[in-house]
Amino acid sequence: MYTEISLENLRENKLPHIWCAGCGNGIVLGAILRAIERSKIDKDKIVFVSGIGCAGRSSGYVNFNTLHTLHGRPLAFATGIKLANPDLHVIVATGDGDLAAIGGNHFIHTAKRNIDMTVIVFNNFTYGMTGGQVSPTTPDKAYTTTTPFGEIEEPMDISYLAVASGATYVARETIASPFVLEKYILNGIMHKGFSLIEAVSSCVTEFGRRNKLEDPAIYIKWLKDKSIPYSKTNALSVKDGIVVGEFINVEKEEFTEKYYEMVKKVRNEERD
Amino acid sequence: MKEVVISGNEAIAYGAIYAGCRFFAGYPITPSTDLAEKMSYLLPLNGGVFIQMEDELGSISAIIGASLAGKKAMTATSGPGFSLMQEGLGFASYSEIPIVVADIERVGPSTGIPTYPSQGDVMQTRWGTHGSHPVIVFYPSSVYESYKLTVEAFNYSEKYRTPVILLSDEVIGHMREKVRLVEDLPVIERLKPNVSKEEYLPFDSRYDVPPIANFGEGYRFHITGLTHDETGFPTSDPEKAETLIERLHRKIYKNMDDIGKFEAFYTEDAEYLIISYGATARGAKDAVIELRRKGIKVGLFRPITIWPSLELPLREIADGKKVFVFEMNLGQYVLEVERILKRDVVFFGKENGELITPEEMESCIQKSL
């Protein structure tokens, strides 16, 4: 089944977007918009929150309630929104630097609370907007503007960290399989609790240029070739490969509901 | 009307609930912690939300989100935590989101002396962020005033669509006084748009303070910390950037008659004028009374609105008087006094965790007679 992106959900006067030619972020945003369309949720009740960086600019292009926050803080803003008004559906678009580096603390704590929101992390292994510096997910030995002799830190696995932190829905897919990505995002939106979808994207201009991946098609093929289905590995994280699939999908008490149940309980007790 | 014996910090919590605050996100830090603890108890009982966040950056971000979703929201912190909140404060100021931040000062710099008082955050409240934006800061001097100014802080934040900072110190925060929690104070709500969804401009420059919709009410709009135009979308047009920053300044400075609060104590016939605020002003009152008993005509000017500066009243009241500034730091508000009066003043300050005693003030004044 193919879902059209509804033009109503795009702010056409804000297009074209600022992403470079060949960038994979448009594929991710397309998957998000199709998933939202399929979810059938009331568009007025969607709050689309983003942080800073290439992925962060996505909130300007989509026609919902949108909030472009500070670097690393979108999950904390989103927590305030969801807790203040649980009727709102909160969708967060963030990047690998935004979520895992400067926002790392908010990331693990928001997952721990299992607060109902859907986080889509555009992971392109680099800081694209600032010109291609190293990120927590930059692969071993890769060249960036701040690792001119090759990266020597081990990369961080965002999905692995999300599972470990208490997220109740976690999936990863690359832009080489946009419809699978769309399905995971839809699952995340329909899931009650903290869901994180790691969308492995491409950055030809900054990361690709320095790592023999300057051709967008070759970049996508590289992502496809490196992809290993979770069913074949049974390990969430492997060296030199991208494990893709649904890693966790469990039901657990959701924070906002738990909070308001407590409020109801203590207010009733007070009246007795 | 309840009569209670409570601390200044607890009074802020009661004031917040009275003003309609239904969201608190914070991170514990001495000497502000009992405020958060009180809110963790009062908010659920009043149908509101308390959340202890992972840090101060998260705390201020969460209250901005909550305010956008329609709840009156606040946080509380002290110096080091307040430093971490500066990026959020700049965001709330630029994108005009009403929030209240209580900063209960401790000795600094850095982690300083957590349990001792200081007034070392005066300049941080004004200049802690980057860029040029105004800020409203109130400074209570008693437990009752902590209550009342909290209600007003929420009112001003909603009325002017801006963050309001309640600056207090360890002494005011932790001392207990008997107070009447009066319930006839006005409560102001934010101005909501009454135009169609298509016509709504979240930063409509025809208003000094544009009406603000809540997320989820059908007005789909964009909020960003980037320089934005009337529509809320980013722009780098210098003219639009200027229109925005000018309006931010205008909406505050044009209304100084409304925002500016102070107390003038025995100033009419005074030859000598003490300028002092917060806990220090309490000692200053004793000094005024004692010196008057000795026949020295001293008065006290106590700024309650710390920022923006009370330029006109200060100039008027200080006219022809020898001015003394006492504060628990090594010279912050005094810089503003000198700037406004355009003359030298006598300064006495310390930041060692001790209050300035009335005797110290008296001898400082007597020495320079």
Coordinates of N, CA and C in Angstrom, one line a residue, chain B residues 198-341:
Chain B
E198 N -6.5 31.2 9.8 CA -5.7 31.7 8.6 C -5.0 33.0 8.9
E199 N -5.7 33.8 9.7 CA -5.2 35.2 9.9 C -4.3 35.3 11.1
Y200 N -4.2 34.2 11.9 CA -3.4 34.3 13.1 C -1.9 34.5 12.9
L201 N -1.3 35.5 13.5 CA 0.1 35.7 13.5 C 0.6 35.7 14.9
P202 N 1.4 34.7 15.3 CA 1.8 34.5 16.7 C 2.7 35.7 17.2
F203 N 3.3 36.4 16.2 CA 4.2 37.6 16.6 C 3.7 38.8 15.8
D204 N 2.4 39.0 15.8 CA 1.8 40.1 15.1 C 2.3 41.5 15.7
S205 N 3.0 42.2 14.8 CA 3.7 43.4 15.3 C 2.8 44.6 15.4
R206 N 1.5 44.4 15.1 CA 0.5 45.5 15.3 C 0.3 45.6 16.8
Y207 N 0.6 44.6 17.6 CA 0.4 44.6 19.0 C 1.8 44.8 19.7
D208 N 1.9 45.4 20.8 CA 3.1 45.3 21.6 C 3.3 43.9 22.2
V209 N 2.1 43.4 22.6 CA 2.1 42.0 23.1 C 1.1 41.2 22.3
P210 N 1.6 40.5 21.3 CA 0.6 39.7 20.5 C -0.1 38.6 21.3
P211 N -1.4 38.4 21.0 CA -2.1 37.3 21.6 C -1.4 36.0 21.3
I212 N -1.5 35.0 22.3 CA -0.8 33.7 22.1 C -1.8 32.6 22.2
A213 N -1.8 31.7 21.2 CA -2.7 30.5 21.2 C -1.9 29.4 21.9
N214 N -2.6 28.5 22.5 CA -2.0 27.3 23.0 C -1.9 26.2 21.9
F215 N -0.9 25.4 22.0 CA -0.8 24.2 21.1 C -2.1 23.3 21.3
G216 N -2.7 22.9 20.3 CA -3.8 22.0 20.4 C -5.1 22.7 20.2
E217 N -5.1 24.0 20.1 CA -6.4 24.7 20.0 C -6.8 25.0 18.6
G218 N -6.1 24.4 17.6 CA -6.4 24.6 16.2 C -5.6 25.6 15.5
Y219 N -4.9 26.5 16.2 CA -4.0 27.4 15.5 C -2.7 26.7 15.3
R220 N -2.4 26.4 14.1 CA -1.1 25.7 13.9 C -0.1 26.7 13.6
F221 N 0.9 26.9 14.5 CA 1.9 27.9 14.3 C 3.2 27.4 14.7
H222 N 4.2 28.2 14.3 CA 5.6 27.8 14.5 C 6.3 28.6 15.5
I223 N 7.0 28.0 16.4 CA 7.8 28.7 17.4 C 9.3 28.3 17.3
T224 N 10.2 29.3 17.2 CA 11.6 29.0 17.1 C 12.4 30.0 17.9
G225 N 13.6 29.6 18.3 CA 14.5 30.5 18.9 C 15.4 31.3 17.9
L226 N 15.2 30.9 16.6 CA 15.8 31.7 15.6 C 15.1 33.1 15.4
T227 N 15.8 34.0 14.9 CA 15.2 35.3 14.6 C 14.0 35.0 13.7
H228 N 12.8 35.6 14.0 CA 11.6 35.2 13.3 C 10.8 36.5 13.0
D229 N 10.0 36.3 12.0 CA 9.1 37.5 11.6 C 7.7 37.3 12.3
E230 N 6.8 38.1 11.9 CA 5.4 38.0 12.5 C 4.8 36.7 12.5
T231 N 5.1 35.9 11.4 CA 4.5 34.6 11.3 C 5.1 33.5 12.2
G232 N 6.3 33.9 12.8 CA 7.0 32.9 13.6 C 8.1 32.1 12.9
F233 N 8.2 32.3 11.6 CA 9.2 31.5 10.8 C 10.5 32.3 10.8
P234 N 11.6 31.6 10.6 CA 12.9 32.2 10.6 C 13.1 33.2 9.5
T235 N 13.8 34.2 9.9 CA 14.2 35.2 8.8 C 15.6 35.8 9.2
S236 N 16.3 36.2 8.2 CA 17.6 36.9 8.5 C 17.5 38.3 7.9
D237 N 16.3 38.8 7.6 CA 16.1 40.1 7.1 C 16.4 41.1 8.3
P238 N 17.4 42.0 8.1 CA 17.8 42.9 9.2 C 16.6 43.8 9.7
E239 N 15.8 44.2 8.8 CA 14.6 45.0 9.1 C 13.7 44.3 10.1
K240 N 13.4 43.0 9.7 CA 12.5 42.2 10.5 C 13.1 41.9 11.8
A241 N 14.4 41.6 11.8 CA 15.1 41.3 13.1 C 15.0 42.5 14.0
E242 N 15.1 43.7 13.5 CA 15.0 44.9 14.2 C 13.6 45.2 14.8
T243 N 12.6 44.9 13.9 CA 11.2 45.1 14.3 C 10.9 44.3 15.5
L244 N 11.4 43.0 15.5 CA 11.2 42.1 16.6 C 11.8 42.6 17.9
I245 N 13.1 42.9 17.8 CA 13.9 43.2 19.0 C 13.4 44.5 19.6
E246 N 13.0 45.4 18.7 CA 12.5 46.7 19.2 C 11.1 46.5 19.9
R247 N 10.3 45.7 19.4 CA 9.0 45.4 20.0 C 9.2 44.8 21.4
L248 N 10.2 43.8 21.5 CA 10.5 43.2 22.8 C 10.8 44.2 23.8
H249 N 11.6 45.2 23.4 CA 12.0 46.2 24.3 C 10.9 47.2 24.7
R250 N 10.1 47.5 23.6 CA 9.0 48.5 23.8 C 8.0 47.9 24.7
K251 N 7.6 46.7 24.6 CA 6.5 46.1 25.4 C 6.9 46.2 26.9
I252 N 8.1 46.2 27.3 CA 8.5 46.3 28.7 C 8.8 47.8 29.1
Y253 N 9.6 48.5 28.3 CA 10.0 49.8 28.8 C 8.9 50.8 28.7
K254 N 8.0 50.6 27.8 CA 6.8 51.5 27.7 C 5.9 51.4 28.9
N255 N 6.0 50.3 29.6 CA 5.1 50.1 30.7 C 5.8 50.1 32.0
M256 N 6.8 50.9 32.2 CA 7.6 50.9 33.4 C 6.7 51.5 34.6
D257 N 5.7 52.3 34.2 CA 4.8 52.7 35.3 C 4.1 51.6 35.9
D258 N 3.8 50.6 35.1 CA 3.1 49.4 35.6 C 4.1 48.4 36.3
I259 N 5.3 48.3 35.7 CA 6.2 47.2 36.1 C 7.1 47.7 37.3
G260 N 7.4 49.0 37.3 CA 8.4 49.4 38.3 C 7.8 49.5 39.7
K261 N 8.4 48.8 40.6 CA 7.9 48.8 42.0 C 9.0 49.1 42.9
F262 N 8.8 49.9 44.0 CA 9.8 50.2 44.9 C 9.1 50.6 46.2
E263 N 10.0 50.6 47.3 CA 9.5 51.1 48.6 C 10.4 52.3 48.9
A264 N 9.8 53.4 49.3 CA 10.5 54.6 49.8 C 10.2 54.7 51.3
F265 N 11.3 54.6 52.1 CA 11.1 54.6 53.6 C 11.8 55.8 54.2
Y266 N 11.1 56.7 54.7 CA 11.7 58.0 55.3 C 12.5 58.7 54.3
T267 N 12.1 58.8 53.1 CA 13.0 59.5 52.1 C 12.7 60.9 51.9
E268 N 11.4 61.4 52.3 CA 11.0 62.7 52.0 C 11.9 63.8 52.5
D269 N 12.3 63.8 53.7 CA 13.2 64.8 54.3 C 14.6 64.4 54.4
A270 N 14.9 63.2 53.8 CA 16.3 62.6 54.0 C 17.4 63.4 53.4
E271 N 18.5 63.4 54.0 CA 19.7 64.0 53.4 C 20.6 62.9 52.9
Y272 N 20.4 61.8 53.5 CA 21.3 60.6 53.1 C 20.3 59.5 52.7
L273 N 20.7 58.8 51.6 CA 19.8 57.8 51.1 C 20.5 56.4 51.0
I274 N 19.9 55.4 51.6 CA 20.4 54.1 51.5 C 19.7 53.4 50.3
I275 N 20.4 52.7 49.5 CA 19.7 51.9 48.4 C 20.1 50.5 48.7
S276 N 19.1 49.6 48.9 CA 19.3 48.3 49.3 C 18.1 47.5 49.1
Y277 N 18.2 46.2 48.9 CA 17.1 45.3 48.5 C 17.2 44.0 49.1
G278 N 16.1 43.2 49.0 CA 16.0 41.8 49.6 C 16.3 41.8 51.1
A279 N 17.1 40.8 51.5 CA 17.4 40.6 52.9 C 18.2 41.8 53.5
T280 N 19.1 42.4 52.6 CA 19.9 43.5 53.1 C 19.0 44.7 53.5
A281 N 17.9 44.9 52.8 CA 17.1 46.1 53.0 C 16.4 46.0 54.4
R282 N 16.3 44.8 54.9 CA 15.7 44.6 56.3 C 16.6 45.2 57.3
G283 N 17.9 44.9 57.2 CA 18.9 45.5 58.1 C 19.0 47.0 57.9
A284 N 18.8 47.5 56.6 CA 18.9 48.9 56.3 C 17.8 49.7 57.0
K285 N 16.6 49.0 57.1 CA 15.5 49.7 57.8 C 15.9 50.0 59.3
D286 N 16.5 49.0 59.9 CA 17.0 49.2 61.3 C 18.0 50.3 61.4
A287 N 18.9 50.3 60.4 CA 19.9 51.4 60.4 C 19.3 52.7 60.2
V288 N 18.3 52.9 59.4 CA 17.6 54.1 59.2 C 16.9 54.6 60.5
I289 N 16.2 53.7 61.2 CA 15.5 54.0 62.4 C 16.6 54.4 63.5
E290 N 17.7 53.7 63.6 CA 18.7 54.0 64.6 C 19.3 55.3 64.3
L291 N 19.7 55.6 63.1 CA 20.4 56.8 62.7 C 19.4 58.0 62.9
R292 N 18.1 57.8 62.6 CA 17.1 58.9 62.8 C 17.1 59.2 64.3
R293 N 17.2 58.2 65.1 CA 17.1 58.4 66.6 C 18.3 59.3 67.0
K294 N 19.4 59.2 66.3 CA 20.6 60.0 66.6 C 20.5 61.3 65.8
G295 N 19.4 61.6 65.2 CA 19.3 62.9 64.5 C 19.8 63.0 63.1
I296 N 20.2 61.9 62.6 CA 20.7 61.9 61.2 C 19.6 61.5 60.2
K297 N 19.4 62.4 59.3 CA 18.2 62.2 58.4 C 18.5 61.2 57.3
V298 N 18.2 60.0 57.5 CA 18.5 58.9 56.5 C 17.2 58.3 56.0
G299 N 17.2 57.9 54.8 CA 16.0 57.3 54.2 C 16.5 56.0 53.4
L300 N 15.5 55.2 53.0 CA 15.8 54.0 52.3 C 15.0 53.9 51.0
F301 N 15.7 53.6 49.9 CA 15.0 53.4 48.7 C 15.3 51.9 48.4
R302 N 14.1 51.1 48.4 CA 14.3 49.7 48.2 C 13.6 49.3 46.8
P303 N 14.5 49.0 45.8 CA 13.9 48.5 44.6 C 13.3 47.2 44.8
I304 N 12.1 47.0 44.3 CA 11.4 45.7 44.3 C 11.5 45.1 42.9
T305 N 11.3 46.0 41.9 CA 11.6 45.7 40.5 C 13.1 45.9 40.4
I306 N 13.9 44.9 40.3 CA 15.4 45.0 40.1 C 15.7 45.3 38.7
W307 N 15.0 44.7 37.8 CA 15.2 45.0 36.3 C 13.8 45.1 35.7
P308 N 13.6 45.9 34.8 CA 14.4 47.0 34.3 C 14.6 48.0 35.5
S309 N 15.7 48.8 35.4 CA 16.0 49.7 36.4 C 15.0 50.8 36.6
L310 N 14.8 51.2 37.9 CA 13.8 52.2 38.2 C 14.5 53.6 38.0
E311 N 14.7 54.0 36.8 CA 15.5 55.2 36.5 C 14.8 56.5 37.0
L312 N 13.6 56.7 36.7 CA 12.9 57.9 37.1 C 12.7 58.1 38.6
P313 N 12.1 57.1 39.2 CA 11.9 57.3 40.7 C 13.3 57.4 41.4
L314 N 14.3 56.6 40.9 CA 15.6 56.7 41.6 C 16.2 58.1 41.5
R315 N 16.1 58.6 40.3 CA 16.7 60.0 40.1 C 15.9 61.0 41.0
E316 N 14.6 60.9 41.0 CA 13.8 61.8 41.8 C 14.1 61.7 43.3
I317 N 14.1 60.5 43.8 CA 14.3 60.3 45.2 C 15.7 60.6 45.7
A318 N 16.7 60.3 44.8 CA 18.1 60.5 45.2 C 18.5 61.9 45.0
D319 N 17.7 62.8 44.4 CA 18.1 64.1 44.1 C 18.5 64.9 45.3
G320 N 19.7 65.4 45.3 CA 20.3 66.2 46.4 C 20.7 65.4 47.6
K321 N 20.6 64.1 47.6 CA 21.0 63.3 48.7 C 22.3 62.6 48.5
K322 N 23.0 62.4 49.6 CA 24.2 61.5 49.5 C 23.8 60.1 49.5
V323 N 24.3 59.3 48.6 CA 23.7 58.0 48.4 C 24.7 56.9 48.8
F324 N 24.1 55.9 49.5 CA 24.9 54.7 50.0 C 24.2 53.4 49.4
V325 N 25.0 52.6 48.8 CA 24.5 51.3 48.3 C 25.1 50.2 49.1
F326 N 24.2 49.3 49.7 CA 24.6 48.2 50.4 C 24.0 46.9 49.8
E327 N 24.9 46.0 49.5 CA 24.4 44.7 48.9 C 25.4 43.6 49.2
M328 N 24.8 42.4 49.2 CA 25.7 41.2 49.5 C 26.4 40.7 48.3
N329 N 27.2 41.5 47.7 CA 28.1 41.2 46.6 C 29.2 42.3 46.6
L330 N 30.2 42.2 45.7 CA 31.2 43.2 45.8 C 31.0 44.3 44.7
G331 N 29.7 44.5 44.4 CA 29.4 45.7 43.5 C 28.7 45.3 42.3
Q332 N 27.3 45.2 42.3 CA 26.6 44.9 41.1 C 25.5 46.0 40.9
Y333 N 24.5 46.0 41.8 CA 23.4 47.0 41.6 C 24.0 48.4 41.7
V334 N 25.1 48.6 42.4 CA 25.7 49.9 42.6 C 26.1 50.4 41.2
L335 N 26.5 49.6 40.3 CA 26.9 50.0 39.0 C 25.7 50.7 38.2
E336 N 24.6 50.1 38.5 CA 23.3 50.6 37.8 C 23.0 52.0 38.5
V337 N 23.1 52.0 39.8 CA 22.8 53.3 40.5 C 23.7 54.4 40.0
E338 N 25.0 54.1 39.9 CA 26.0 55.1 39.4 C 25.7 55.5 38.0
R339 N 25.3 54.6 37.2 CA 24.9 54.9 35.8 C 23.7 55.8 35.7
I340 N 22.7 55.5 36.6 CA 21.5 56.3 36.5 C 21.7 57.7 37.1
L341 N 22.4 57.8 38.3 CA 22.6 59.1 38.9 C 23.7 59.9 38.3

